[in-house]
PDB file of C-alpha atoms in Angstrom:
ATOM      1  CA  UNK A   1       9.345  14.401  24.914  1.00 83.00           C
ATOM      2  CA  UNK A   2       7.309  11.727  26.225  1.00 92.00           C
ATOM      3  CA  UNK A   3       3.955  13.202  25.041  1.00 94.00           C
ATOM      4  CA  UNK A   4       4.822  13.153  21.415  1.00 95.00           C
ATOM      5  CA  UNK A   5       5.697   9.761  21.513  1.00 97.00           C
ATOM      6  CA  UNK A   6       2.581   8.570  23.453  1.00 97.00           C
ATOM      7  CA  UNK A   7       0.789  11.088  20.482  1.00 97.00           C
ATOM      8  CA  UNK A   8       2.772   9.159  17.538  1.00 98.00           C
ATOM      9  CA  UNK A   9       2.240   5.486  18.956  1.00 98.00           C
ATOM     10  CA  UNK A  10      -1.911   6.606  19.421  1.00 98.00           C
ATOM     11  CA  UNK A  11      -1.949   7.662  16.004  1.00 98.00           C
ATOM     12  CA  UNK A  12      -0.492   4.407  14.563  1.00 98.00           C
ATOM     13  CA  UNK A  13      -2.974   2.645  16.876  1.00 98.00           C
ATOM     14  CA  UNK A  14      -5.650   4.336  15.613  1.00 98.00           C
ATOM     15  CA  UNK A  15      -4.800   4.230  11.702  1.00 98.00           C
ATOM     16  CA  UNK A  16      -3.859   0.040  12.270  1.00 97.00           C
ATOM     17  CA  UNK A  17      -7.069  -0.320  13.867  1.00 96.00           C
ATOM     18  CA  UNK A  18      -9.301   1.350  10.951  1.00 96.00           C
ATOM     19  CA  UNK A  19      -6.754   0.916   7.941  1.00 96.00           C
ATOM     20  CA  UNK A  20      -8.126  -2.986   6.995  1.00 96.00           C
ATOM     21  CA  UNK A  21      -9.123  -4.837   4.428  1.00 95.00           C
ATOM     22  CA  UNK A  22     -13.212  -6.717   4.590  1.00 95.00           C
ATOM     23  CA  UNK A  23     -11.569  -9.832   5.458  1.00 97.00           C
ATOM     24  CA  UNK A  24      -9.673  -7.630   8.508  1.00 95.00           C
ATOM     25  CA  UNK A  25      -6.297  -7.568   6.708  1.00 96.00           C
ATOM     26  CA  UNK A  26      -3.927  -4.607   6.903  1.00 96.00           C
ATOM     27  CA  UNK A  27      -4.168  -2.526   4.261  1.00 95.00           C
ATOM     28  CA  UNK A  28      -0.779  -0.655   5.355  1.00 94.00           C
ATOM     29  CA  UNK A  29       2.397  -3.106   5.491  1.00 91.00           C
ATOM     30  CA  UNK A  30       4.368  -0.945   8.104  1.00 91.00           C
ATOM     31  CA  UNK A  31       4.130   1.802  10.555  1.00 94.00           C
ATOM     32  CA  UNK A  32       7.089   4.506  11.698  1.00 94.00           C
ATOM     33  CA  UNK A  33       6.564   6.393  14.684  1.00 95.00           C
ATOM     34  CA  UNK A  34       8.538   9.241  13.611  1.00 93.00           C
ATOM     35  CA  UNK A  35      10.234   9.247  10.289  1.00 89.00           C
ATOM     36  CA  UNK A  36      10.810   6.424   8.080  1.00 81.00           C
ATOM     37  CA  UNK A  37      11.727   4.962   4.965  1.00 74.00           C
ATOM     38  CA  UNK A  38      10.425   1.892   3.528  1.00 68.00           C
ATOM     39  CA  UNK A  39      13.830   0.865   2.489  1.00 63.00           C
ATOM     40  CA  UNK A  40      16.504  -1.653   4.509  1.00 56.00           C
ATOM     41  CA  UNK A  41      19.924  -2.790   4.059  1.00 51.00           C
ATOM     42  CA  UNK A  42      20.450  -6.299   3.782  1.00 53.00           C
ATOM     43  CA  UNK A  43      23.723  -8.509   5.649  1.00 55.00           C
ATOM     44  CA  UNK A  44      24.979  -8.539   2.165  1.00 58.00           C
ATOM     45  CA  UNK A  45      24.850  -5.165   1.671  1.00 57.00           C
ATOM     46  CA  UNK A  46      22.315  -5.141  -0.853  1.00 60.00           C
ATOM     47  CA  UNK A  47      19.274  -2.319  -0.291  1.00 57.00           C
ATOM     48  CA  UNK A  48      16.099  -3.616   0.160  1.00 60.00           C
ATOM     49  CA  UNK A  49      12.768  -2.553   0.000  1.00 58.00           C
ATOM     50  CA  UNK A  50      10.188  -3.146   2.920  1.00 62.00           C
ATOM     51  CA  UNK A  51       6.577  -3.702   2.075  1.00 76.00           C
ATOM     52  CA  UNK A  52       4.522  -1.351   0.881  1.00 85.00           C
ATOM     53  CA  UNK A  53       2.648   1.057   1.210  1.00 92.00           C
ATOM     54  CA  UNK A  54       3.744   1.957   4.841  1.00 93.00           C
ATOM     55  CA  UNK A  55       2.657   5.040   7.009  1.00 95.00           C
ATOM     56  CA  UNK A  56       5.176   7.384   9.191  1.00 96.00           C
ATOM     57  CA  UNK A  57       3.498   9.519  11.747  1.00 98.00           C
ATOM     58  CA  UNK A  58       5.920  12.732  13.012  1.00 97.00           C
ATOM     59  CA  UNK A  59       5.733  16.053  14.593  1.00 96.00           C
ATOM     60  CA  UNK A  60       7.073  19.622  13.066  1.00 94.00           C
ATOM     61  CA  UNK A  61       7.191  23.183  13.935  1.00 88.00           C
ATOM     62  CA  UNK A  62       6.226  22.487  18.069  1.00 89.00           C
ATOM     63  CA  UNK A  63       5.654  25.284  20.369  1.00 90.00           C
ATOM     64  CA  UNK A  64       4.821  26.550  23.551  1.00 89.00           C
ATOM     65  CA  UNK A  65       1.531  28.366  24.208  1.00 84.00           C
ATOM     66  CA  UNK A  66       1.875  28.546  27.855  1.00 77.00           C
ATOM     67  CA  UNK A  67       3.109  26.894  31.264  1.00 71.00           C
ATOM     68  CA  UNK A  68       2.196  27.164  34.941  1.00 73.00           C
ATOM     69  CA  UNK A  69       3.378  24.887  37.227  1.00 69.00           C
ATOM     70  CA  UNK A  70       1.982  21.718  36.531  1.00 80.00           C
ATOM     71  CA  UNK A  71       1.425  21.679  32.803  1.00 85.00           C
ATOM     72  CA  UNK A  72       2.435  23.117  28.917  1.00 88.00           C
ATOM     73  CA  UNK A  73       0.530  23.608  26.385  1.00 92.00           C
ATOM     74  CA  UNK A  74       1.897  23.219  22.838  1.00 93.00           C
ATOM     75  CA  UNK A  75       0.870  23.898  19.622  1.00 95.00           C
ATOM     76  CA  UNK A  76       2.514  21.365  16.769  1.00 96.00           C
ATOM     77  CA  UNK A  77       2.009  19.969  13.219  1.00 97.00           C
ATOM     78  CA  UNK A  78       1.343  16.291  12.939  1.00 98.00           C
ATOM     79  CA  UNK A  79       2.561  14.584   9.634  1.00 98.00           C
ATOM     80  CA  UNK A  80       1.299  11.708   8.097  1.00 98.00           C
ATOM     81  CA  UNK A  81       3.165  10.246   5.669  1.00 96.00           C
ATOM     82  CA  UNK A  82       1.754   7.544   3.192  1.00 96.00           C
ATOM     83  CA  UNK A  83       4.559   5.980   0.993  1.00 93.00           C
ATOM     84  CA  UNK A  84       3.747   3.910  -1.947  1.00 91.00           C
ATOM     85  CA  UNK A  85       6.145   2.145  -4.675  1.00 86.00           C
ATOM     86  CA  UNK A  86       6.118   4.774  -7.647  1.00 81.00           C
ATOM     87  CA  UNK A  87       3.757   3.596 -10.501  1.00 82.00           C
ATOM     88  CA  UNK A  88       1.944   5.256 -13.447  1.00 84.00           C
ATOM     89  CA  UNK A  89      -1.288   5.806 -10.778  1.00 91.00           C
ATOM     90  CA  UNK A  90       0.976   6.458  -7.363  1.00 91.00           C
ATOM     91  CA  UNK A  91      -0.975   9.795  -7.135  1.00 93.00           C
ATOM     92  CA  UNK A  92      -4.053   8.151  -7.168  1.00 95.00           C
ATOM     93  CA  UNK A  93      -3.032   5.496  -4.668  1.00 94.00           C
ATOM     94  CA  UNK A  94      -2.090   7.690  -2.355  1.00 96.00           C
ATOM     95  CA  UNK A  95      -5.264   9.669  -2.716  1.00 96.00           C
ATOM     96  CA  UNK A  96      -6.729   6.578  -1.585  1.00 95.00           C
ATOM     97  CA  UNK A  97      -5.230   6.373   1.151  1.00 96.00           C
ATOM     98  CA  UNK A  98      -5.322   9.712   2.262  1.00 96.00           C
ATOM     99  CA  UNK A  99      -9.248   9.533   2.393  1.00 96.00           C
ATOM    100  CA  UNK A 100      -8.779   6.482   4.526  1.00 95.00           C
ATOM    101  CA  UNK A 101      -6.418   7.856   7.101  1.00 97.00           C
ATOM    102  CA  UNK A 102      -8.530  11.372   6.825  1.00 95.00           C
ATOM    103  CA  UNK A 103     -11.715   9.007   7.843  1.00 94.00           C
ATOM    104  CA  UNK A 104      -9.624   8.424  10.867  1.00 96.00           C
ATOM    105  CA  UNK A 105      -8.391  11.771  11.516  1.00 96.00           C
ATOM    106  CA  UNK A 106     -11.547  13.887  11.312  1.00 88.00           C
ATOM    107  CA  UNK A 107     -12.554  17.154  13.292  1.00 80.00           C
ATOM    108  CA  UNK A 108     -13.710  15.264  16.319  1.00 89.00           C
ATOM    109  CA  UNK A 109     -10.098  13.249  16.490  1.00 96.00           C
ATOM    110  CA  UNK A 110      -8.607  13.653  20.218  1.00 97.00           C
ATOM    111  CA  UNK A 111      -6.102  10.461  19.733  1.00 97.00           C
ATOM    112  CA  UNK A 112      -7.846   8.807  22.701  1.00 96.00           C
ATOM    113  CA  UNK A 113      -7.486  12.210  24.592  1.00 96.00           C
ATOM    114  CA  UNK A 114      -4.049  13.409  24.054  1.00 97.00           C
ATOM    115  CA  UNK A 115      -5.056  16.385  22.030  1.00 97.00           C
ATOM    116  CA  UNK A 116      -6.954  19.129  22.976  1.00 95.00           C
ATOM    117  CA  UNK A 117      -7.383  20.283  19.044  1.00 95.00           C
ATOM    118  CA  UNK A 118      -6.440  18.411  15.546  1.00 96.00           C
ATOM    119  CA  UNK A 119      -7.579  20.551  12.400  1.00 95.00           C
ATOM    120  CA  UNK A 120      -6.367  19.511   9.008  1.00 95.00           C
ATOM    121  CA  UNK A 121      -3.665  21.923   7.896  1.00 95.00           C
ATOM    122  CA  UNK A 122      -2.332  20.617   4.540  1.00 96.00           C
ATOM    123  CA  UNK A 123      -1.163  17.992   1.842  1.00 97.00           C
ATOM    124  CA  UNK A 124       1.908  17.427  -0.008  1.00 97.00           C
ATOM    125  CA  UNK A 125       2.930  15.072  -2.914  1.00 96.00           C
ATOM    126  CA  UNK A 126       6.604  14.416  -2.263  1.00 91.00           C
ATOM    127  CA  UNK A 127       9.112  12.485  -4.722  1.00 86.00           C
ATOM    128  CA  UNK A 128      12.560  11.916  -4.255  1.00 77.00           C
ATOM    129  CA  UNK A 129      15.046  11.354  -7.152  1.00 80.00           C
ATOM    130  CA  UNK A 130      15.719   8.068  -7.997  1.00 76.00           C
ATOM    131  CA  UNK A 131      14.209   6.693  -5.120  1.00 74.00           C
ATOM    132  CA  UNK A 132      11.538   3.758  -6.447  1.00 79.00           C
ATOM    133  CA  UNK A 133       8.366   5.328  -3.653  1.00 83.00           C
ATOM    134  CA  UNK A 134       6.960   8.881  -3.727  1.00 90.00           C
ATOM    135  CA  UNK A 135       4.444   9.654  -0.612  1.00 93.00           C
ATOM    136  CA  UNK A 136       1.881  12.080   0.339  1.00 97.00           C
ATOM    137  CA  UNK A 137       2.221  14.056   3.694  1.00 97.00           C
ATOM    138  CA  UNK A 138      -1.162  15.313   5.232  1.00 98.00           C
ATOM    139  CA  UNK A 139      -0.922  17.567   7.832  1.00 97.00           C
ATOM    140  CA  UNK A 140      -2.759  18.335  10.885  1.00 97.00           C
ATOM    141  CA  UNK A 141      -2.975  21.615  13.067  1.00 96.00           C
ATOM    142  CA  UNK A 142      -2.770  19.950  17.279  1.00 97.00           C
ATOM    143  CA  UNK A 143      -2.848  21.426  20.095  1.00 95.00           C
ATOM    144  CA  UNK A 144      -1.752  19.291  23.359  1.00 95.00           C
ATOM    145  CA  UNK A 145      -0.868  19.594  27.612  1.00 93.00           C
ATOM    146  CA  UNK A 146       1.825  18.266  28.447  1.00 91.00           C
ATOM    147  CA  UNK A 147       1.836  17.222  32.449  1.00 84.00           C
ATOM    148  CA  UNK A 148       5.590  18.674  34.056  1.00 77.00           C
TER     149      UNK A 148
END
């Protein structure tokens, strides 16, 4: 669906646009649009790890609230995903982030007028074993036409 991606890429626009540094330096090493995993596999076959922290933006649970001819309207969850390298204070980091990327996203977000509606919905701390990261997902109620 076309829409979600032009959603996704707006997002990461936004966030890279706002997420610097006072010298204008990215504070986020990499962006997903959709999921992602700061993690590559070298020619060698060893696994890597990309820079850190890094930022996926995704969609869950979409559905339709109506159609005429011309145009859907859907209702979705928009994820964003902060992942940091796992360290005595990675809750805290994260936090950090969060308020950064929630500075971003606030009440009055439209993502340049592709949504109609963006409420925060919810937060999640996420670890997965053995993996070296953990992340936080904050989640966002949307609402969004889609032109058919």
């Amino acid at each position: 669906m076309e829409i979600n991606k032009q959603i996704r890429n707006q997002v990461i626009a936004d966030l890279e646009a706002a997420l610097i540094d006072s010298e204008g330096q990215p504070l986020i090493a990499a962006y997903f649009s959709g999921r992602g995993e700061p993690v590559t596999a070298s020619d060698d076959g060893e696994t890597g790890y990309l820079e850190v922290p890094a930022i996926s933006v995704y969609m869950l649970d979409g559905e339709s609230t109506g159609q005429d001819f011309d145009e859907e309207e859907w209702s979705s969850v928009l994820a964003v995903e902060i992942m940091d390298l796992a360290t005595n204070q990675l809750d805290d980091d994260l936090d950090t982030f969060s308020e950064k990327v929630r500075s971003v996203i606030d009440r009055n977000y439209s993502a340049n007028g592709l949504l109609s509606l963006c409420n925060r919905a919810g937060f999640s701390y996420v670890r997965e074993e053995g993996a070296p990261w953990g992340s936080l997902v904050l989640t966002f109620s949307i609402e969004y036409t889609e032109e058919v």
